[in-house]
PDB file of C-alpha atoms in Angstrom:
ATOM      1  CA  UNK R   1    -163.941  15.930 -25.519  1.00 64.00           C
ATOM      2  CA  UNK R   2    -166.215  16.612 -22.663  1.00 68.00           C
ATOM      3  CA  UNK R   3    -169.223  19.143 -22.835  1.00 66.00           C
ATOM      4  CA  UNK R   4    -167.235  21.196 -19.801  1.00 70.00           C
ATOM      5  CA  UNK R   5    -163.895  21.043 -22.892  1.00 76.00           C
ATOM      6  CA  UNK R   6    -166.023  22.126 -25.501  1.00 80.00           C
ATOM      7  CA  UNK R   7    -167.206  25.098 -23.232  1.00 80.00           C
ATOM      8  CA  UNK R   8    -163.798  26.234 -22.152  1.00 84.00           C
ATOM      9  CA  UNK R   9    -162.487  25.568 -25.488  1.00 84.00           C
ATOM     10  CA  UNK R  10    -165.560  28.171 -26.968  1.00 88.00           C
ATOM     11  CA  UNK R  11    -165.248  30.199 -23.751  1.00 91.00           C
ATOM     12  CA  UNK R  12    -161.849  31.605 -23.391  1.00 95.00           C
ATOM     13  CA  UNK R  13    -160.191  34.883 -24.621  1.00 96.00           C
ATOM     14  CA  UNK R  14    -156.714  34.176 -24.148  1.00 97.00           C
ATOM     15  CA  UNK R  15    -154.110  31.450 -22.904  1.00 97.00           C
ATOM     16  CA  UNK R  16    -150.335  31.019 -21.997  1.00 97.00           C
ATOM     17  CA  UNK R  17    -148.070  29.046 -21.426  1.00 97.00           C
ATOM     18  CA  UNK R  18    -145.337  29.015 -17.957  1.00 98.00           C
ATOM     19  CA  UNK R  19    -142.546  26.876 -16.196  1.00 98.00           C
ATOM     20  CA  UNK R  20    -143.392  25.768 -12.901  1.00 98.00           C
ATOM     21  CA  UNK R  21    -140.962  23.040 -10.879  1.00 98.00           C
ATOM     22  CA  UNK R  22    -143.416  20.092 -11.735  1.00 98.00           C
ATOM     23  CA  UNK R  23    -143.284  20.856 -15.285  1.00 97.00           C
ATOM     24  CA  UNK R  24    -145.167  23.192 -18.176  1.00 97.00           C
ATOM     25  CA  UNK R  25    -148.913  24.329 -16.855  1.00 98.00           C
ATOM     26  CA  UNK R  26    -151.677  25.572 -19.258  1.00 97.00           C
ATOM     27  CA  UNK R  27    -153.336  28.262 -18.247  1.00 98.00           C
ATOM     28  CA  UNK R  28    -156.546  30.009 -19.867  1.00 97.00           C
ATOM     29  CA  UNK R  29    -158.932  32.224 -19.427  1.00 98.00           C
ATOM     30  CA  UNK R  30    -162.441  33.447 -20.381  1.00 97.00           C
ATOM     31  CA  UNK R  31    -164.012  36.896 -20.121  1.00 97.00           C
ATOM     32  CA  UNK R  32    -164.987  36.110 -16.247  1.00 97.00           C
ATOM     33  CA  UNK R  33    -162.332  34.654 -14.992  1.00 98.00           C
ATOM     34  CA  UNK R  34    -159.056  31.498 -14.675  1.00 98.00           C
ATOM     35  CA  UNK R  35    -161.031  28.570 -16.219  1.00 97.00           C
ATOM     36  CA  UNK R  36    -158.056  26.362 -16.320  1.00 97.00           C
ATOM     37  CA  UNK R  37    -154.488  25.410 -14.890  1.00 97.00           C
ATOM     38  CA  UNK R  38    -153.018  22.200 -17.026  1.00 97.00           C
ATOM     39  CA  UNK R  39    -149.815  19.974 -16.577  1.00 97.00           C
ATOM     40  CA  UNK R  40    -148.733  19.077 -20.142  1.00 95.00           C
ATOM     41  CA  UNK R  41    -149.730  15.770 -20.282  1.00 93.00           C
ATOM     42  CA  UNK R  42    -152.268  16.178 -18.025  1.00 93.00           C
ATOM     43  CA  UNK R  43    -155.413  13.654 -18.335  1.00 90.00           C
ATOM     44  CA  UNK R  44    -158.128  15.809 -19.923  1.00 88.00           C
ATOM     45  CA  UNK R  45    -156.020  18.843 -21.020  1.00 91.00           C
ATOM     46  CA  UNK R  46    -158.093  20.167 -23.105  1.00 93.00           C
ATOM     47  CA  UNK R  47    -155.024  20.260 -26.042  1.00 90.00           C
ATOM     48  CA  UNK R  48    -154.832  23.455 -28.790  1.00 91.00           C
ATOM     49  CA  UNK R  49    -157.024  26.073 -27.792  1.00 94.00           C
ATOM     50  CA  UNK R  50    -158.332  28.589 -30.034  1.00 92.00           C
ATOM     51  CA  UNK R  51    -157.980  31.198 -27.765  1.00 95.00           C
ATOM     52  CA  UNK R  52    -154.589  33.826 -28.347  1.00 96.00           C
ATOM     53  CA  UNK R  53    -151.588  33.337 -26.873  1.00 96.00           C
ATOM     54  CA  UNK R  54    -151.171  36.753 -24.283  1.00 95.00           C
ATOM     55  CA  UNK R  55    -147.925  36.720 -22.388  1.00 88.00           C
ATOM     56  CA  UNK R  56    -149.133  40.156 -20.802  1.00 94.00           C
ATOM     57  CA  UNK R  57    -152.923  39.038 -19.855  1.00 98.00           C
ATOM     58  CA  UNK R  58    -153.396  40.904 -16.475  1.00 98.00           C
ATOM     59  CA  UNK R  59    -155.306  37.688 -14.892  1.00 98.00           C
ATOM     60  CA  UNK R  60    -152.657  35.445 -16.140  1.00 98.00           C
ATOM     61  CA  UNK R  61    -149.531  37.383 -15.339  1.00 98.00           C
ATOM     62  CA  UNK R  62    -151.744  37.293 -11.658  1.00 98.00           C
ATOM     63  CA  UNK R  63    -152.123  33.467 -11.906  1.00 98.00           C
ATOM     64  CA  UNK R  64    -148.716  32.816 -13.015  1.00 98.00           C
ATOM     65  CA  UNK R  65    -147.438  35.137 -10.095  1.00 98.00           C
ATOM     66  CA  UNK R  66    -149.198  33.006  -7.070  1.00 98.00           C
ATOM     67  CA  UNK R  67    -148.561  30.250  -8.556  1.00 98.00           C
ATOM     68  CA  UNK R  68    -144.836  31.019  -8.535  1.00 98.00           C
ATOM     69  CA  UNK R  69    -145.412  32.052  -5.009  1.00 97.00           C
ATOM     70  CA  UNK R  70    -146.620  28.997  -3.940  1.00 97.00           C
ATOM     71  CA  UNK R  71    -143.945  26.849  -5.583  1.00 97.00           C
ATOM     72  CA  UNK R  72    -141.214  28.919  -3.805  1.00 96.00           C
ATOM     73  CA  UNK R  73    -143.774  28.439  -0.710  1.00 94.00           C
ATOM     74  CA  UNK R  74    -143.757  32.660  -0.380  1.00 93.00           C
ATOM     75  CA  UNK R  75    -147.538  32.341  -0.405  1.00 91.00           C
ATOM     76  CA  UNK R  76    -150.427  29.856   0.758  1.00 87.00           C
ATOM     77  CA  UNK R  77    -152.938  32.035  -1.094  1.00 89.00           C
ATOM     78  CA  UNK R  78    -154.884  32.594  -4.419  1.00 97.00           C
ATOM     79  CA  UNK R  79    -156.912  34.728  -5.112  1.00 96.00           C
ATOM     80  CA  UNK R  80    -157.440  35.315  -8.606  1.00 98.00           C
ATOM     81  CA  UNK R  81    -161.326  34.944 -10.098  1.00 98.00           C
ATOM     82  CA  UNK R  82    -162.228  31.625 -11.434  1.00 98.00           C
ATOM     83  CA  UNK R  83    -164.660  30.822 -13.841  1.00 97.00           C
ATOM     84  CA  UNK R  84    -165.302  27.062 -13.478  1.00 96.00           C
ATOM     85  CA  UNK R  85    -166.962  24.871 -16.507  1.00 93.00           C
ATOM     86  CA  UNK R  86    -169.005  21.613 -15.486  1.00 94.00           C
ATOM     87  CA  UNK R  87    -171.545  19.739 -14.134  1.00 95.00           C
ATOM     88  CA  UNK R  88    -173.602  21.026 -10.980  1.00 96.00           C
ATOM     89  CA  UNK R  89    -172.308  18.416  -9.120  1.00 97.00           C
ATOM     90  CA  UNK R  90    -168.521  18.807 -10.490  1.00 96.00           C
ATOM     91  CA  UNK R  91    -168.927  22.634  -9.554  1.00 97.00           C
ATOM     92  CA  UNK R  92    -170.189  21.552  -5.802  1.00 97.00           C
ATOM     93  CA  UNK R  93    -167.032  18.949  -5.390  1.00 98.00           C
ATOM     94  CA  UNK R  94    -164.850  21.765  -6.595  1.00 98.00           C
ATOM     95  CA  UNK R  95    -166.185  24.320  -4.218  1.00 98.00           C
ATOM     96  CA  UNK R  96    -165.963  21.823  -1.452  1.00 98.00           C
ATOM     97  CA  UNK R  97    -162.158  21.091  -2.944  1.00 98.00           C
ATOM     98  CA  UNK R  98    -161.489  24.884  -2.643  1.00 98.00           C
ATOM     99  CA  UNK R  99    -162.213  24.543   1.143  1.00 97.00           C
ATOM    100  CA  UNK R 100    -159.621  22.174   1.834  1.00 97.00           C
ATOM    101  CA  UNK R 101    -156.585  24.230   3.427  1.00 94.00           C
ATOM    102  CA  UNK R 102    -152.934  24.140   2.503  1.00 93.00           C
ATOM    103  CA  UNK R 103    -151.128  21.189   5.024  1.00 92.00           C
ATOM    104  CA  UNK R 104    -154.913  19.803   5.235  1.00 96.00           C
ATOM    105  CA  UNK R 105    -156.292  16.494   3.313  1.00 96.00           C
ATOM    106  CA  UNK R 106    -159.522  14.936   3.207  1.00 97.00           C
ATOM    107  CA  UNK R 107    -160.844  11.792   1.936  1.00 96.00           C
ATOM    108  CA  UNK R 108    -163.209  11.131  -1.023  1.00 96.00           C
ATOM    109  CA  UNK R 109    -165.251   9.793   1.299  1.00 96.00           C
ATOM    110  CA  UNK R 110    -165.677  13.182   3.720  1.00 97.00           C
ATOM    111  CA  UNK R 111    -166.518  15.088   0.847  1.00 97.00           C
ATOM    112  CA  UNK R 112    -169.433  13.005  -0.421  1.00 97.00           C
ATOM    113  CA  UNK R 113    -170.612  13.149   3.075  1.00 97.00           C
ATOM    114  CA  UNK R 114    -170.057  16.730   3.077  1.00 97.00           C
ATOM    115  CA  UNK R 115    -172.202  17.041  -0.651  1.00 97.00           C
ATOM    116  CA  UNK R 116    -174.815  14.806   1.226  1.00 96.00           C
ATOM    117  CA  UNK R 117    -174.382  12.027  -0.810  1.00 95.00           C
ATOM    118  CA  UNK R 118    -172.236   9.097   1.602  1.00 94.00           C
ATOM    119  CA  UNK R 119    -172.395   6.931  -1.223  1.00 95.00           C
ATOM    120  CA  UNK R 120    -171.181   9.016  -3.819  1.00 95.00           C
ATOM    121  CA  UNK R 121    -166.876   8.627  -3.347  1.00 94.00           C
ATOM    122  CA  UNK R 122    -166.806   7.441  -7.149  1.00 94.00           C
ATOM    123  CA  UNK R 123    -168.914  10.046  -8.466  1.00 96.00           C
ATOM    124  CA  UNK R 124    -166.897  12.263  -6.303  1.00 97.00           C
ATOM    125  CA  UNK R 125    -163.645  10.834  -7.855  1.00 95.00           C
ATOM    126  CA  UNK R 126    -164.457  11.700 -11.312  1.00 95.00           C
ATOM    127  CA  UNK R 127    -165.300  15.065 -10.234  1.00 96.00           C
ATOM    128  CA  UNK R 128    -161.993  15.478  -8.467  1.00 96.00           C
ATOM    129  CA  UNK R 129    -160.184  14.368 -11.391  1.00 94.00           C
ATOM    130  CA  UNK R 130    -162.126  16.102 -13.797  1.00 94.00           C
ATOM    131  CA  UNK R 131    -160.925  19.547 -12.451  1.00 95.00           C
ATOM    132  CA  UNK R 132    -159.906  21.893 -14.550  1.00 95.00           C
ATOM    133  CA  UNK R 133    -158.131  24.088 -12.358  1.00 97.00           C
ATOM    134  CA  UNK R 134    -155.047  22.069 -10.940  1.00 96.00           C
ATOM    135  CA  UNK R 135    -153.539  23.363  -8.013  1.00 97.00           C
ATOM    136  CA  UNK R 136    -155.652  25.885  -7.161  1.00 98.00           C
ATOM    137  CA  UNK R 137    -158.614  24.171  -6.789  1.00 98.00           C
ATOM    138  CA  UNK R 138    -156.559  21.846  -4.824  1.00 97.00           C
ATOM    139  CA  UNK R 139    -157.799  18.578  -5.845  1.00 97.00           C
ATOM    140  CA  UNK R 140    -153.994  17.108  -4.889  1.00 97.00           C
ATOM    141  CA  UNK R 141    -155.343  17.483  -1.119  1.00 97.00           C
ATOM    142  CA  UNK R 142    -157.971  14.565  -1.329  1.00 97.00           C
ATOM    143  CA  UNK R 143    -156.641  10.865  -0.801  1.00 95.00           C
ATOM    144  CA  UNK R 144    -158.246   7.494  -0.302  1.00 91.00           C
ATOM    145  CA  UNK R 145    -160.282   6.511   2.976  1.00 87.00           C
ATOM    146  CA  UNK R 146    -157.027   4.752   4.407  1.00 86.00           C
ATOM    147  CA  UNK R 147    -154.632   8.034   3.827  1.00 86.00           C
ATOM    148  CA  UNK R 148    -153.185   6.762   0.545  1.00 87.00           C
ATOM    149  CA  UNK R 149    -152.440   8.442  -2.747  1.00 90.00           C
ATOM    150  CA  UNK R 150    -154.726   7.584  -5.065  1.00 87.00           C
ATOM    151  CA  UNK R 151    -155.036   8.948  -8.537  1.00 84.00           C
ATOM    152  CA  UNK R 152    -154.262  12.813  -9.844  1.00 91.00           C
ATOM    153  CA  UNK R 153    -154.781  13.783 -12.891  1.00 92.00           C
ATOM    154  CA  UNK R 154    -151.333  15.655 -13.553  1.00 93.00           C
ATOM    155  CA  UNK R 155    -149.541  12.209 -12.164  1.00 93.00           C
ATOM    156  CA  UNK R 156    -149.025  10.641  -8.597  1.00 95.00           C
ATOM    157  CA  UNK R 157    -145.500  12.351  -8.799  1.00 95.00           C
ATOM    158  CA  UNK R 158    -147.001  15.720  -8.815  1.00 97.00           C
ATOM    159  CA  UNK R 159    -149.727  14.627  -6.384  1.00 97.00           C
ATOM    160  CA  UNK R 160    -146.711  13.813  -4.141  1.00 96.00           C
ATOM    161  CA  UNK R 161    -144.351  17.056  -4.488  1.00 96.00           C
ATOM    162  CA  UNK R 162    -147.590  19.380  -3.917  1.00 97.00           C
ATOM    163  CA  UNK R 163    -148.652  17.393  -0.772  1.00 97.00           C
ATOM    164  CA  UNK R 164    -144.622  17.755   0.625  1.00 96.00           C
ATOM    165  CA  UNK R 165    -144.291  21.340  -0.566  1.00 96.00           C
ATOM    166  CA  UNK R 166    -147.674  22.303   1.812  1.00 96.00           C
ATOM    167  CA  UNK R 167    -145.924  19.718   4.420  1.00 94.00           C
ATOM    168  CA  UNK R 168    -148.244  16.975   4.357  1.00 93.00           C
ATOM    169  CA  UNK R 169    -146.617  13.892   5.986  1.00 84.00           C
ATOM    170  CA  UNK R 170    -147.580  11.005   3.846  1.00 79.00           C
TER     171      UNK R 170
END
């Protein structure tokens, strides 16, 4: 388990479960905000949290909501408060993830260049796949140098069906 696990897993106050087209999603919370969004079966889900299942959490009915809205493509938007766990770097790939628009993709590549470190794709593709917050923190927009779909997380398949749902031609 990964220090940024270990801090969600002490961190948050309540979790729940919902249905979404590409399968069940995680979701959980801490005091300050969404800390994660989870494909069952998701590399690094962080599995059984302590936290209480709450069905009626405010910020979770909210997440659940846009997330619904995006699925049924109703809304590009969300805007619910995150509270992100990981490493400086991790949190700067993420931010930089979060600027990525719906319909937009960028490369590995053009986001270590963006961080200021060219050299740094790998590094940078940990962090992508490290994120806690599938969806959205849209880590499904970034693909290899040459276009491709590399790696996600949640699987290729669901990589796939979130890049055609925000009508990326691949």
């Amino acid at each position: 388990m990964s220090h940024a696990t270990r801090h969600i897993h002490a961190a948050c106050t309540a979790q729940a479960t919902i249905a979404t087209p590409l399968g069940p999603v995680l979701l959980a919370r801490t005091a300050r905000g969404l800390a994660g969004v989870w494909f069952e079966g998701q590399k690094d889900h962080p599995g059984e949290l302590n936290a209480p299942v709450v069905e009626d959490d405010p910020l979770l009915r909210a997440a659940a909501a846009q997330l619904a809205d995006y699925f049924s493509g109703r809304s590009k938007r969300f805007d619910v408060p995150l509270d992100l766990h990981g490493t400086p770097f991790q949190l700067g790939v993420w931010k930089a993830l979060l600027g990525i628009g719906q319909g937009q993709t960028r490369s590995y590549g053009d986001i270590a260049r963006q961080l200021g470190s060219p050299k740094a794709m790998r590094a940078v593709g940990s962090a992508v796949g490290k994120n806690p917050v599938s969806v959205i923190v849209p880590c499904h927009r970034v693909l290899g140098t040459d276009g491709t779909l590399t790696g996600y997380a949640g699987g290729v398949h669901r990589k796939r069906a979130l890049l055609t749902l925000e009508g990326v031609a691949l």
